[in-house]
XYZ file of C-alpha atoms in Angstrom:
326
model
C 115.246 101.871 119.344
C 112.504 99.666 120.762
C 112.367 100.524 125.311
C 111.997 97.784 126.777
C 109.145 97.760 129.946
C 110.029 95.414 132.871
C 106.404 94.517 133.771
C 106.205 92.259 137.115
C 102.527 90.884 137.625
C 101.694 89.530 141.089
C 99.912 86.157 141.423
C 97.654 86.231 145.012
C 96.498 83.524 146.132
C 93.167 82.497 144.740
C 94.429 84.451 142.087
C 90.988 85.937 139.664
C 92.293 84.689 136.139
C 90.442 87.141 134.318
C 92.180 90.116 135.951
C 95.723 88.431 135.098
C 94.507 87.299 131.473
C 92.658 90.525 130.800
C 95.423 92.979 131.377
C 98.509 90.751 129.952
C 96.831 89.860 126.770
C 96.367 94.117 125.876
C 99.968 94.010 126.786
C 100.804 90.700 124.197
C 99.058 92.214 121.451
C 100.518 95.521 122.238
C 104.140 93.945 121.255
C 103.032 92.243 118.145
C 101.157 95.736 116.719
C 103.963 98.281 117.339
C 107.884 98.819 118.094
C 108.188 101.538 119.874
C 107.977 99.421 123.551
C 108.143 96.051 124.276
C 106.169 95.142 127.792
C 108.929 92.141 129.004
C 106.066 90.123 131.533
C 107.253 88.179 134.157
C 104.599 86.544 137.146
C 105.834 86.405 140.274
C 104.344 85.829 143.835
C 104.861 83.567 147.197
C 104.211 80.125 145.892
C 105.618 78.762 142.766
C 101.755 77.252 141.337
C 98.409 78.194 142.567
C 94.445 77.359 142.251
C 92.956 79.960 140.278
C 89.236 81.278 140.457
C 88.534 79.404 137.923
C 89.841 75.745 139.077
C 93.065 76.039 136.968
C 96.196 75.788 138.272
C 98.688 78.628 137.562
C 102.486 76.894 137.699
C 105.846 78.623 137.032
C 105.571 81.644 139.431
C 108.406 83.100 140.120
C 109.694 84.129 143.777
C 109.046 87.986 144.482
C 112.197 89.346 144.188
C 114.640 91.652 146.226
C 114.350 94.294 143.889
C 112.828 95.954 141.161
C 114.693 97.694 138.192
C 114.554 101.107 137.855
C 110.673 102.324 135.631
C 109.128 99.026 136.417
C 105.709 98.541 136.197
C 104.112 95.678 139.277
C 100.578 94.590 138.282
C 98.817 93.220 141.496
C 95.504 90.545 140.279
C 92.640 90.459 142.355
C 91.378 87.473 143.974
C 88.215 85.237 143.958
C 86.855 84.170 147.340
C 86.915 80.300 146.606
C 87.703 79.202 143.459
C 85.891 77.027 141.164
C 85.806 73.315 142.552
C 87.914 74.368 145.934
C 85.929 74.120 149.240
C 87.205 77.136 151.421
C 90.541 78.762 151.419
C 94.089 77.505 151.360
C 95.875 76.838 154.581
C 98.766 79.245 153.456
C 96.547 82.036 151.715
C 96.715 84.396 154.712
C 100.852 84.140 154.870
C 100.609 83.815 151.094
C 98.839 87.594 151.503
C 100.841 88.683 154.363
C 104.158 88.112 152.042
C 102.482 90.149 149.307
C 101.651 92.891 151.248
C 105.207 92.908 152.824
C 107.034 92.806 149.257
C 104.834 95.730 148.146
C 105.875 97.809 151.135
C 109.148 97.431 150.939
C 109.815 97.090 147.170
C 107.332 99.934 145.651
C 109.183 103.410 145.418
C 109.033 106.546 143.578
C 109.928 105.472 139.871
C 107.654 102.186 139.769
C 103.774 102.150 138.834
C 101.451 100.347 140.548
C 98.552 99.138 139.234
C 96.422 97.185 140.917
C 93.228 95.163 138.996
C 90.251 94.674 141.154
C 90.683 93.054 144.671
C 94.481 93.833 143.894
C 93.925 97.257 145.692
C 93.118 95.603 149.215
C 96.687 94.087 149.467
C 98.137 97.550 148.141
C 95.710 99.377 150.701
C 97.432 96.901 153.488
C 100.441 98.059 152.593
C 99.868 101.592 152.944
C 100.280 102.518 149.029
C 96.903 103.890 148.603
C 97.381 106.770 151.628
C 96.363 109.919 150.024
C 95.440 108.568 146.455
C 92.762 108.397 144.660
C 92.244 105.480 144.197
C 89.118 102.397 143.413
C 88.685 98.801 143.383
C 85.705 96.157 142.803
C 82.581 97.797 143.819
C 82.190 94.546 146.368
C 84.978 95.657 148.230
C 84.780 99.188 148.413
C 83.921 99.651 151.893
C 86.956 96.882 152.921
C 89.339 98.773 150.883
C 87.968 101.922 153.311
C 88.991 100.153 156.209
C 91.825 98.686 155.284
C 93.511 101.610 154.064
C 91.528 104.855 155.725
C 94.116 107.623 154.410
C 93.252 106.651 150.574
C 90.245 108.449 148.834
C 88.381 106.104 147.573
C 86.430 106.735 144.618
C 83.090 104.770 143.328
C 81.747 104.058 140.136
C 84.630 104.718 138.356
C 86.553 102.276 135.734
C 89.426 102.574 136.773
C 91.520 106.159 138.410
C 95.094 107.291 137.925
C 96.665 109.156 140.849
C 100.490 109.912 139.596
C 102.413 106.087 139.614
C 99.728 104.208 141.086
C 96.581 103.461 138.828
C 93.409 101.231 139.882
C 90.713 99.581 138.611
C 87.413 98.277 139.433
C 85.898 95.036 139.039
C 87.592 92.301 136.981
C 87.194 93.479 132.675
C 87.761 96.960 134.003
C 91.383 95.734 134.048
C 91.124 95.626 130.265
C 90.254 99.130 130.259
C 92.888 100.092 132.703
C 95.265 98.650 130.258
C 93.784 100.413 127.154
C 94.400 103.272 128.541
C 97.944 102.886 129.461
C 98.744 101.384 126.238
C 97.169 104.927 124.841
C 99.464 107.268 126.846
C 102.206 104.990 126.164
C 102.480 103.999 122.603
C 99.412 106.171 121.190
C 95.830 105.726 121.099
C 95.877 104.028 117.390
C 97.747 100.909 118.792
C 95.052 101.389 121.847
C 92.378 101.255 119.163
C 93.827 98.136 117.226
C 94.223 96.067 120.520
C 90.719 96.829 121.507
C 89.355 95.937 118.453
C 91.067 92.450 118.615
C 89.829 92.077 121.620
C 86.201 93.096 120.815
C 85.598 95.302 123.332
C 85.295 98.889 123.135
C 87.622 101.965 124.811
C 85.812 103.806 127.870
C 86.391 106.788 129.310
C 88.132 106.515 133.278
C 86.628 108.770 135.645
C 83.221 110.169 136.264
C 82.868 112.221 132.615
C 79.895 110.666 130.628
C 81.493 111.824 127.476
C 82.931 110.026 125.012
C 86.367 110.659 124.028
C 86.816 112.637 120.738
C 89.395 109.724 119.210
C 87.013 107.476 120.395
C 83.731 108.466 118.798
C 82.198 106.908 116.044
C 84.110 103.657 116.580
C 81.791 101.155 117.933
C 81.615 98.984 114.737
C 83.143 96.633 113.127
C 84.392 97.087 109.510
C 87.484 97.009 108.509
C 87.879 99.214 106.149
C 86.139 102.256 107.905
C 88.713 101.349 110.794
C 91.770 101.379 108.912
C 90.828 104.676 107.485
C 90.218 105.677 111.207
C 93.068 104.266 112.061
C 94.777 106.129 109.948
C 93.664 109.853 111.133
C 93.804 108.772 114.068
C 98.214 108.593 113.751
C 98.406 112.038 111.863
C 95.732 114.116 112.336
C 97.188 116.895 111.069
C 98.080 115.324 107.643
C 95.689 116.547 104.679
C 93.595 114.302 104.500
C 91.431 114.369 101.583
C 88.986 111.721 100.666
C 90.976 110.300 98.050
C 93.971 110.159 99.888
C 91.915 108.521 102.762
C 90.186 106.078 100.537
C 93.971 105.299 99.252
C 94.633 104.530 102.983
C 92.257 102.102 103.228
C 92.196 100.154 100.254
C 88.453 101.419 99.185
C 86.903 103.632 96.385
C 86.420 107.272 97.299
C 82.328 106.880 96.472
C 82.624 103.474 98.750
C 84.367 104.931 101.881
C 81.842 107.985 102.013
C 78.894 105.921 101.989
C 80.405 103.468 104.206
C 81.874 106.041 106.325
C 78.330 107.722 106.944
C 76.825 103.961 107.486
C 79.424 103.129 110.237
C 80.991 106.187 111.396
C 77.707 107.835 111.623
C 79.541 110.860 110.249
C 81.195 112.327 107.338
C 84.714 112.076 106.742
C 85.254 115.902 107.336
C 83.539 115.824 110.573
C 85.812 112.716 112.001
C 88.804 114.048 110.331
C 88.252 117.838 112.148
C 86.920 116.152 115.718
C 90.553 114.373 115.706
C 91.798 117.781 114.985
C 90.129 118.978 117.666
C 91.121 116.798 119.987
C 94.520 116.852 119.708
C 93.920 120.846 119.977
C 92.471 120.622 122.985
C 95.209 118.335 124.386
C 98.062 120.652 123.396
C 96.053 123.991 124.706
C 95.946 121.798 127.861
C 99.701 120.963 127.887
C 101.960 122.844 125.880
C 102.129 126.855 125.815
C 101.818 127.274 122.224
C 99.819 129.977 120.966
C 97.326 129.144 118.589
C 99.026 129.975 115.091
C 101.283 126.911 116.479
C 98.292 124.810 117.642
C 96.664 125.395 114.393
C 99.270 124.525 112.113
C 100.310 121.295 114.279
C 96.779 119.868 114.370
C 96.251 120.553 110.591
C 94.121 123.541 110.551
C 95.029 126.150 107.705
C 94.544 129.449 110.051
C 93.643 129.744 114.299
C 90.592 131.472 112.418
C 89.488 127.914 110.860
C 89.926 126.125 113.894
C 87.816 128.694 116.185
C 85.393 127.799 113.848
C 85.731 124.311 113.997
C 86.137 124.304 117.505
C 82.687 126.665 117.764
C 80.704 123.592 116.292
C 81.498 121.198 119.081
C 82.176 124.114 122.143
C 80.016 126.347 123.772
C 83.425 128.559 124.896
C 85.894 129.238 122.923
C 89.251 126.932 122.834
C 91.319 130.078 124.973
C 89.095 129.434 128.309
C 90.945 126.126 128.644
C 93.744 128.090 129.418
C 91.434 130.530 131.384
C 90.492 128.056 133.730
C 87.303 128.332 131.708
C-alpha cells in the first residue's frame, strides 16, 4: 500500500520562492515516478497571501494549525530581505515572524521532522529547535543564526546537515539537494536519481566528505539510455547483471551500450555494476550484523573471497575495519 506523508511547508513572510519551489517540485515529481509514498503538501503560515522575493504574490495559505498529525514532516522557506519591486518590509512581517516562531515551539515534537531551507533555520533557531544540533543555514546568515540560537552547533560550508528529525540546508538550491537526499533514504536513491535528472541538476554529497558517492559516480551526463541502464543497477544491484541482460534493460545493442557506456559512464559496465555492489556492501557492514557470506550473497557477489577482491580495488583496508572502527 502506498504511505501517505503529511508534508506542511511554512510560508514566512517575504517568503524566498526558490526555497519553496525548489524543495516541493523534488517532492511533485517524487509522486508521479514511484508508489511506494505519496508526499500530501499543504502551505500554511500567518497570512492567507504574501509578496514573495521575487514580486509574486503567493495566495491560498492556509492558517498554521493547532496540531500536527502524528510522522509529519514541516518545511520552513527562507526569506529574502525585500522582495523584488517592494520598498522595505511589511508592517506585519515582524508579528508575521513572531507567530512562526511561536507555532514551531509549541507544535514541533519528537515524531515530526524539521527541515528548514536556508533563512528557514533563523526562525527555527528562535524557537529553540536548533539547541544542541548540528545544524546550517545560508552562509549570509551564519553568524545571526549563532546568535540567535547559541546552544546549536553550527556548521559551515556544508549543503545541507541531518541531526536525527531536524535536517538543514544552506543557501537557497541547496534545498534541492536537501530534498534529494531525503527522497533517497525514503523511497531509494533510483527515484532520487530520476528526479534529479528531470530537474537537471546533479546529486551532492551533504557534509564535509569531498567524495563522491559510489551510486552517484559516473552520472553526470545526459543520455538516456546509459541512465536507464544505470538506473537499472542502481534498483538491484545484486541481480546478475550481464551485458546482455543490461543492454535488454535499456533498449540498446550489447556492442552499443559498451561503447556508450565507456563514452558516458567513463567506465565499463563491470566496474559500475561492482562499485554499486560495493556500495551497498559497505552500507550493510555499516548497519546490519551480517557476516560476510550474507553480505556477499545479498549484494551479488559469488563468494566474501570475490568481494574482498573487489572491495581491494577501491579500499586501502579491508571491508572488516568498518566494523573495527577502522
Amino acid at each position: 500500500m502506498t504511505r501517505v506523508q503529511e508534508v506542511f511547508v511554512v510560508v514566512p513572510p517575504r517568503a524566498l520562492l526558490l526555497d519553496i519551489a525548489g524543495p516541493v517540485e523534488v517532492l511533485r515529481k517524487a509522486n508521479l515516478v514511484q508508489d511506494q509514498v505519496r508526499f500530501a503538501v499543504r502551505y500554511i503560515g500567518p497570512s492567507p497571501a504574501l509578496l514573495s522575493s521575487v514580486g509574486l504574490t503567493v495566495a491560498d495559505i492556509q492558517p498554521l494549525p493547532a496540531g500536527l498529525p502524528d510522522h509529519a514532516m514541516v518545511i520552513v522557506s527562507g526569506a529574502a530581505d525585500q522582495p523584488l519591486g517592494a520598498e522595505g518590509v511589511g508592517a506585519t512581517d515582524a508579528s508575521d515572524e513572531a507567530a512562526i516562531v511561536a507555532w514551531l515551539r509549541h507544535t514541533i515534537r519528537p515524531g515530526i521532522r524539521l527541515v528548514t531551507i536556508c533563512s528557514g533555520a533563523l526562525l527555527a533557531g528562535r524557537a529553540g529547535l536548533l539547541d544542541g544540533r548540528e545544524c546550517t543555514t545560508h552562509h549570509a546568515t551564519i553568524e545571526t543564526l549563532r546568535t540567535l540560537a547559541p546552544a546549536a552547533r553550527v556548521r559551515e560550508n556544508r549543503l545541507y546537515v541531518e541531526d536525527g528529525e531536524c535536517l538543514t540546508s544552506a543557501g537557497i538550491t541547496a534545498g534541492i539537494d536537501l530534498m534529494l537526499a531525503l527522497i533517497a533514504a525514503e523511497v531509494g536513491p533510483g527515484v532520487a536519481l530520476s528526479v534529479a535528472r528531470y530537474l537537471v541538476v546533479y546529486l551532492r554529497r551533504a557534509g564535509a566528505d569531498p567524495q563522491v558517492s559510489p551510486w552517484l559516480e559516473g552520472r553526470n551526463h545526459l543520455h538516456p539510455v546509459v541512465h536507464r541502464a544505470q538506473d537499472a543497477v542502481a534498483a538491484d544491484p545484486a541481480r546478475d547483471w550481464s551485458v546482455a541482460a543490461l543492454a535488454a534493460a535499456a533498449h540498446t545493442s550489447e556492442r552499443s551500450l559498451s561503447r556508450l557506456f565507456n563514452d558516458h559512464a567513463g567506465m565499463s559496465i563491470t566496474a559500475y555494476v561492482n562499485r554499486l555492489r560495493l556500495a551497498l556492501a559497505r552500507e550493510l557492514l555499516l548497519t546490519s550484523r551480517l557476516d560476510m557470506e550474507a553480505i556477499a550473497t545479498r549484494t551479488g557477489f559469488a563468494s566474501p573471497r570475490q568481494l574482498r577482491r573487489a572491495w581491494s580495488r577501491l579500499y586501502d583496508h579491508p571491508p572488516t575495519a568498518l566494523r573495527r572502527g577502522g
